[in-house]
Amino acid sequence: MRKCLQLLLAVFLITAAGCSEKTETSEKNEDGSTTVRIVMKDENPSNPASVKYFEALEKGLKEDEKLNVKFELVEMPQGNYAEKLNLLLMSGDIPDMIYFQGGDQQIADQDLLEDLTPHIEKSKYIKDKLEPWNKKRLENYPYLLWIKPLSQKTPVIRGDWFDKMSSSKALMDDPTIDNYYAFFKELNTNPPGGEGKPSYAFTAAGDIEELNAIFNMSFGLTSSWLKQDGGFVYHKVSAEEKEKLAFYQKLYKEGLLDPGYLTKEWDTKEKAFYDGEAGVITGTAGKVIDIYNGKMMQTNGDEAAVKVLPPAKGKGQGFGAADVTKEARGVAISSQSEKKELAFKILDYLASPEGQMIDRLGFEGEHYTTDSGEIDLTDTYYEQWFARFWEPSEFTPDMPLKKPLLSKEAETSLKLVNDFYQEDNLFILPEEYIANWDAMENLYKEYSTDIITGKRPLDDFDAFVKEWEAAGGKEITEYANEQLN
């Protein structure tokens, strides 16, 4: 499939090559505006909230920057966004601005994405808003921009349940693996919400990555490639990984880990949390935790406001090492666009004080009011609003905020993530290894799932390691050691 996609891209490039040196167009619409086409996940012309947001952005650009822009939102079909986007791009339909959530590297490898470095150097606002991890990622991969807090996931529980539990204090004072187990066990055997609530201590959306955010580093899985015996070994084939999977198998067998976690989506995971079926879930630090907090209080009352839990502590501690090879998601500009400069001016405006008022605060009268001479954020803001683009750490609106942008627990989640910040040693694999790597990752998913659910004994992990090495792991490990040494 990958080779087929690359062939289609190559065919497209033959026709696109002649236009790769296009200059900025001055073509205008009848009203004097310039159309900029943009594709973003969940932002469609059929979504009234999307239309309203981009109309507000058009108005702001015109009033504040004298840029007369008309956004054309590209309708995306339902399904896997990365796959659907790649199909769109390979058809030759490449919007001016593109939000990627995976699948961008093969597009960048075909020279279809703009190097943002010179634009950022000339920017009015963005260059001063970049976080340290943004700068490192852009140095390595200058095609995606995503000025957001670190995306590590943090665990939360209902605050009223937390307060009722006898194991809560020990967990907060000393969040060892054993104390986490005791906390999960109490949730299951002495449910603080009454009989059967919660039904299980933890649930996740489709895989174990959300559980890994709590436990990986405590088992010594502190980076993608672990330094051992003078060399490096991939963490998923390490003795530490086997030890962690044994722990997960125990959680599953004892009913602490939701047996339906494999089939849950993000919405059913969250519903289980709000409905009291699951005690603990994880969410991206910051705004997502704020949304969880708002919806939990809306569903169960103010006393149910969420409590953020610490990462487990053992051989290490943290919510996972931060990948600085590239942005995992972000906004790109098409190198084929005739409006590259204009597209970047839009991104730069979104980092300005005026742009941040639109992106961070939403719509006046709906998400905030200013009647008192202060910006008073509404319940709708806390429950629904999120920045489509940038969330730099420093944001000072032109009026004082009556209430903070984030709840106390959302701020706590961001602080914890930053306190435990550690860079990963992951690197971008050459194209020749990608197909094998994907197969090896799928092999891991198969074995780890079967071990956790008890379909395979733990000792089958050793068979997995041998298969992983035979599937290309040996060669990639040799390459990794060349890179990391």
PDB file of N, CA and C in Angstrom, residues 5-55:
ATOM      1  N   LEU A   5       1.040   4.324  -2.732  1.00  0.00           N
ATOM      2  CA  LEU A   5       0.857   5.741  -2.410  1.00  0.00           C
ATOM      3  C   LEU A   5       2.018   6.576  -2.919  1.00  0.00           C
ATOM      4  N   GLN A   6       3.233   6.038  -2.769  1.00  0.00           N
ATOM      5  CA  GLN A   6       4.409   6.782  -3.229  1.00  0.00           C
ATOM      6  C   GLN A   6       4.395   6.936  -4.747  1.00  0.00           C
ATOM      7  N   LEU A   7       3.933   5.895  -5.448  1.00  0.00           N
ATOM      8  CA  LEU A   7       3.850   5.965  -6.905  1.00  0.00           C
ATOM      9  C   LEU A   7       2.865   7.034  -7.338  1.00  0.00           C
ATOM     10  N   LEU A   8       1.721   7.096  -6.653  1.00  0.00           N
ATOM     11  CA  LEU A   8       0.734   8.121  -6.981  1.00  0.00           C
ATOM     12  C   LEU A   8       1.290   9.525  -6.741  1.00  0.00           C
ATOM     13  N   LEU A   9       2.030   9.683  -5.636  1.00  0.00           N
ATOM     14  CA  LEU A   9       2.651  10.975  -5.367  1.00  0.00           C
ATOM     15  C   LEU A   9       3.663  11.344  -6.441  1.00  0.00           C
ATOM     16  N   ALA A  10       4.431  10.362  -6.872  1.00  0.00           N
ATOM     17  CA  ALA A  10       5.438  10.616  -7.896  1.00  0.00           C
ATOM     18  C   ALA A  10       4.788  11.059  -9.203  1.00  0.00           C
ATOM     19  N   VAL A  11       3.673  10.403  -9.567  1.00  0.00           N
ATOM     20  CA  VAL A  11       2.958  10.790 -10.786  1.00  0.00           C
ATOM     21  C   VAL A  11       2.462  12.220 -10.681  1.00  0.00           C
ATOM     22  N   PHE A  12       1.929  12.562  -9.484  1.00  0.00           N
ATOM     23  CA  PHE A  12       1.457  13.926  -9.298  1.00  0.00           C
ATOM     24  C   PHE A  12       2.583  14.939  -9.420  1.00  0.00           C
ATOM     25  N   LEU A  13       3.763  14.600  -8.884  1.00  0.00           N
ATOM     26  CA  LEU A  13       4.886  15.534  -8.911  1.00  0.00           C
ATOM     27  C   LEU A  13       5.331  15.868 -10.324  1.00  0.00           C
ATOM     28  N   ILE A  14       5.144  14.914 -11.243  1.00  0.00           N
ATOM     29  CA  ILE A  14       5.534  15.179 -12.637  1.00  0.00           C
ATOM     30  C   ILE A  14       4.746  16.358 -13.176  1.00  0.00           C
ATOM     31  N   THR A  15       3.452  16.393 -12.818  1.00  0.00           N
ATOM     32  CA  THR A  15       2.618  17.491 -13.300  1.00  0.00           C
ATOM     33  C   THR A  15       2.802  18.758 -12.485  1.00  0.00           C
ATOM     34  N   ALA A  16       3.209  18.587 -11.198  1.00  0.00           N
ATOM     35  CA  ALA A  16       3.344  19.757 -10.321  1.00  0.00           C
ATOM     36  C   ALA A  16       4.690  20.438 -10.441  1.00  0.00           C
ATOM     37  N   ALA A  17       5.688  19.717 -10.951  1.00  0.00           N
ATOM     38  CA  ALA A  17       7.048  20.251 -10.947  1.00  0.00           C
ATOM     39  C   ALA A  17       7.155  21.567 -11.680  1.00  0.00           C
ATOM     40  N   GLY A  18       6.410  21.696 -12.769  1.00  0.00           N
ATOM     41  CA  GLY A  18       6.509  22.911 -13.565  1.00  0.00           C
ATOM     42  C   GLY A  18       5.999  24.129 -12.849  1.00  0.00           C
ATOM     43  N   CYS A  19       5.189  23.930 -11.793  1.00  0.00           N
ATOM     44  CA  CYS A  19       4.652  25.092 -11.069  1.00  0.00           C
ATOM     45  C   CYS A  19       5.286  25.306  -9.718  1.00  0.00           C
ATOM     46  N   SER A  20       6.375  24.590  -9.420  1.00  0.00           N
ATOM     47  CA  SER A  20       6.953  24.670  -8.080  1.00  0.00           C
ATOM     48  C   SER A  20       7.578  26.020  -7.780  1.00  0.00           C
ATOM     49  N   GLU A  21       7.827  26.818  -8.802  1.00  0.00           N
ATOM     50  CA  GLU A  21       8.474  28.116  -8.572  1.00  0.00           C
ATOM     51  C   GLU A  21       7.498  29.284  -8.683  1.00  0.00           C
ATOM     52  N   LYS A  22       6.193  28.995  -8.433  1.00  0.00           N
ATOM     53  CA  LYS A  22       5.196  30.049  -8.566  1.00  0.00           C
ATOM     54  C   LYS A  22       5.439  31.175  -7.573  1.00  0.00           C
ATOM     55  N   THR A  23       5.095  32.385  -7.986  1.00  0.00           N
ATOM     56  CA  THR A  23       5.182  33.532  -7.084  1.00  0.00           C
ATOM     57  C   THR A  23       3.792  33.825  -6.524  1.00  0.00           C
ATOM     58  N   GLU A  24       3.736  34.699  -5.535  1.00  0.00           N
ATOM     59  CA  GLU A  24       2.467  35.028  -4.907  1.00  0.00           C
ATOM     60  C   GLU A  24       1.489  35.605  -5.925  1.00  0.00           C
ATOM     61  N   THR A  25       0.267  35.089  -5.873  1.00  0.00           N
ATOM     62  CA  THR A  25      -0.750  35.546  -6.815  1.00  0.00           C
ATOM     63  C   THR A  25      -1.423  36.813  -6.282  1.00  0.00           C
ATOM     64  N   SER A  26      -1.872  37.656  -7.207  1.00  0.00           N
ATOM     65  CA  SER A  26      -2.629  38.844  -6.818  1.00  0.00           C
ATOM     66  C   SER A  26      -4.091  38.696  -7.214  1.00  0.00           C
ATOM     67  N   GLU A  27      -4.490  37.483  -7.615  1.00  0.00           N
ATOM     68  CA  GLU A  27      -5.866  37.240  -8.039  1.00  0.00           C
ATOM     69  C   GLU A  27      -6.824  37.505  -6.889  1.00  0.00           C
ATOM     70  N   LYS A  28      -7.871  38.280  -7.151  1.00  0.00           N
ATOM     71  CA  LYS A  28      -8.819  38.659  -6.106  1.00  0.00           C
ATOM     72  C   LYS A  28     -10.220  38.186  -6.472  1.00  0.00           C
ATOM     73  N   ASN A  29     -11.042  38.019  -5.441  1.00  0.00           N
ATOM     74  CA  ASN A  29     -12.460  37.769  -5.656  1.00  0.00           C
ATOM     75  C   ASN A  29     -13.160  39.082  -5.983  1.00  0.00           C
ATOM     76  N   GLU A  30     -14.420  39.006  -6.352  1.00  0.00           N
ATOM     77  CA  GLU A  30     -15.163  40.217  -6.732  1.00  0.00           C
ATOM     78  C   GLU A  30     -15.219  41.231  -5.602  1.00  0.00           C
ATOM     79  N   ASP A  31     -15.227  40.744  -4.344  1.00  0.00           N
ATOM     80  CA  ASP A  31     -15.280  41.665  -3.203  1.00  0.00           C
ATOM     81  C   ASP A  31     -13.894  42.144  -2.773  1.00  0.00           C
ATOM     82  N   GLY A  32     -12.855  41.804  -3.538  1.00  0.00           N
ATOM     83  CA  GLY A  32     -11.501  42.237  -3.229  1.00  0.00           C
ATOM     84  C   GLY A  32     -10.735  41.305  -2.317  1.00  0.00           C
ATOM     85  N   SER A  33     -11.376  40.230  -1.871  1.00  0.00           N
ATOM     86  CA  SER A  33     -10.711  39.289  -0.959  1.00  0.00           C
ATOM     87  C   SER A  33      -9.903  38.254  -1.743  1.00  0.00           C
ATOM     88  N   THR A  34      -8.990  37.619  -1.047  1.00  0.00           N
ATOM     89  CA  THR A  34      -8.199  36.523  -1.603  1.00  0.00           C
ATOM     90  C   THR A  34      -8.604  35.240  -0.909  1.00  0.00           C
ATOM     91  N   THR A  35      -8.949  34.227  -1.667  1.00  0.00           N
ATOM     92  CA  THR A  35      -9.380  32.955  -1.097  1.00  0.00           C
ATOM     93  C   THR A  35      -8.172  32.137  -0.655  1.00  0.00           C
ATOM     94  N   VAL A  36      -8.222  31.662   0.575  1.00  0.00           N
ATOM     95  CA  VAL A  36      -7.204  30.753   1.119  1.00  0.00           C
ATOM     96  C   VAL A  36      -7.911  29.462   1.495  1.00  0.00           C
ATOM     97  N   ARG A  37      -7.490  28.383   0.876  1.00  0.00           N
ATOM     98  CA  ARG A  37      -8.113  27.082   1.155  1.00  0.00           C
ATOM     99  C   ARG A  37      -7.380  26.414   2.321  1.00  0.00           C
ATOM    100  N   ILE A  38      -8.168  25.874   3.247  1.00  0.00           N
ATOM    101  CA  ILE A  38      -7.580  25.263   4.442  1.00  0.00           C
ATOM    102  C   ILE A  38      -8.313  23.967   4.755  1.00  0.00           C
ATOM    103  N   VAL A  39      -7.570  22.949   5.157  1.00  0.00           N
ATOM    104  CA  VAL A  39      -8.157  21.692   5.600  1.00  0.00           C
ATOM    105  C   VAL A  39      -7.688  21.426   7.016  1.00  0.00           C
ATOM    106  N   MET A  40      -8.652  21.177   7.907  1.00  0.00           N
ATOM    107  CA  MET A  40      -8.355  20.912   9.316  1.00  0.00           C
ATOM    108  C   MET A  40      -9.303  19.840   9.828  1.00  0.00           C
ATOM    109  N   LYS A  41      -8.803  19.009  10.710  1.00  0.00           N
ATOM    110  CA  LYS A  41      -9.629  17.973  11.324  1.00  0.00           C
ATOM    111  C   LYS A  41     -10.783  18.610  12.091  1.00  0.00           C
ATOM    112  N   ASP A  42     -11.992  18.130  11.842  1.00  0.00           N
ATOM    113  CA  ASP A  42     -13.216  18.558  12.529  1.00  0.00           C
ATOM    114  C   ASP A  42     -13.669  19.964  12.170  1.00  0.00           C
ATOM    115  N   GLU A  43     -12.988  20.629  11.228  1.00  0.00           N
ATOM    116  CA  GLU A  43     -13.417  21.971  10.812  1.00  0.00           C
ATOM    117  C   GLU A  43     -13.915  21.887   9.373  1.00  0.00           C
ATOM    118  N   ASN A  44     -15.236  21.806   9.212  1.00  0.00           N
ATOM    119  CA  ASN A  44     -15.848  21.620   7.903  1.00  0.00           C
ATOM    120  C   ASN A  44     -16.844  22.722   7.602  1.00  0.00           C
ATOM    121  N   PRO A  45     -17.115  23.000   6.330  1.00  0.00           N
ATOM    122  CA  PRO A  45     -18.104  24.026   5.990  1.00  0.00           C
ATOM    123  C   PRO A  45     -19.516  23.666   6.434  1.00  0.00           C
ATOM    124  N   SER A  46     -19.752  22.379   6.734  1.00  0.00           N
ATOM    125  CA  SER A  46     -21.067  21.954   7.219  1.00  0.00           C
ATOM    126  C   SER A  46     -21.195  22.086   8.732  1.00  0.00           C
ATOM    127  N   ASN A  47     -20.108  22.494   9.398  1.00  0.00           N
ATOM    128  CA  ASN A  47     -20.110  22.663  10.855  1.00  0.00           C
ATOM    129  C   ASN A  47     -20.300  24.143  11.173  1.00  0.00           C
ATOM    130  N   PRO A  48     -21.453  24.542  11.737  1.00  0.00           N
ATOM    131  CA  PRO A  48     -21.706  25.973  12.003  1.00  0.00           C
ATOM    132  C   PRO A  48     -20.641  26.622  12.882  1.00  0.00           C
ATOM    133  N   ALA A  49     -20.104  25.872  13.857  1.00  0.00           N
ATOM    134  CA  ALA A  49     -19.074  26.434  14.736  1.00  0.00           C
ATOM    135  C   ALA A  49     -17.800  26.738  13.956  1.00  0.00           C
ATOM    136  N   SER A  50     -17.461  25.890  12.987  1.00  0.00           N
ATOM    137  CA  SER A  50     -16.287  26.117  12.145  1.00  0.00           C
ATOM    138  C   SER A  50     -16.470  27.364  11.296  1.00  0.00           C
ATOM    139  N   VAL A  51     -17.631  27.469  10.672  1.00  0.00           N
ATOM    140  CA  VAL A  51     -17.920  28.625   9.812  1.00  0.00           C
ATOM    141  C   VAL A  51     -17.847  29.915  10.628  1.00  0.00           C
ATOM    142  N   LYS A  52     -18.434  29.897  11.826  1.00  0.00           N
ATOM    143  CA  LYS A  52     -18.440  31.089  12.669  1.00  0.00           C
ATOM    144  C   LYS A  52     -17.028  31.479  13.082  1.00  0.00           C
ATOM    145  N   TYR A  53     -16.201  30.472  13.414  1.00  0.00           N
ATOM    146  CA  TYR A  53     -14.825  30.760  13.830  1.00  0.00           C
ATOM    147  C   TYR A  53     -14.048  31.414  12.693  1.00  0.00           C
ATOM    148  N   PHE A  54     -14.098  30.846  11.499  1.00  0.00           N
ATOM    149  CA  PHE A  54     -13.299  31.384  10.404  1.00  0.00           C
ATOM    150  C   PHE A  54     -13.857  32.706   9.879  1.00  0.00           C
ATOM    151  N   GLU A  55     -15.137  32.955  10.050  1.00  0.00           N
ATOM    152  CA  GLU A  55     -15.676  34.282   9.735  1.00  0.00           C
ATOM    153  C   GLU A  55     -15.129  35.311  10.720  1.00  0.00           C
TER     154      GLU A  55
END
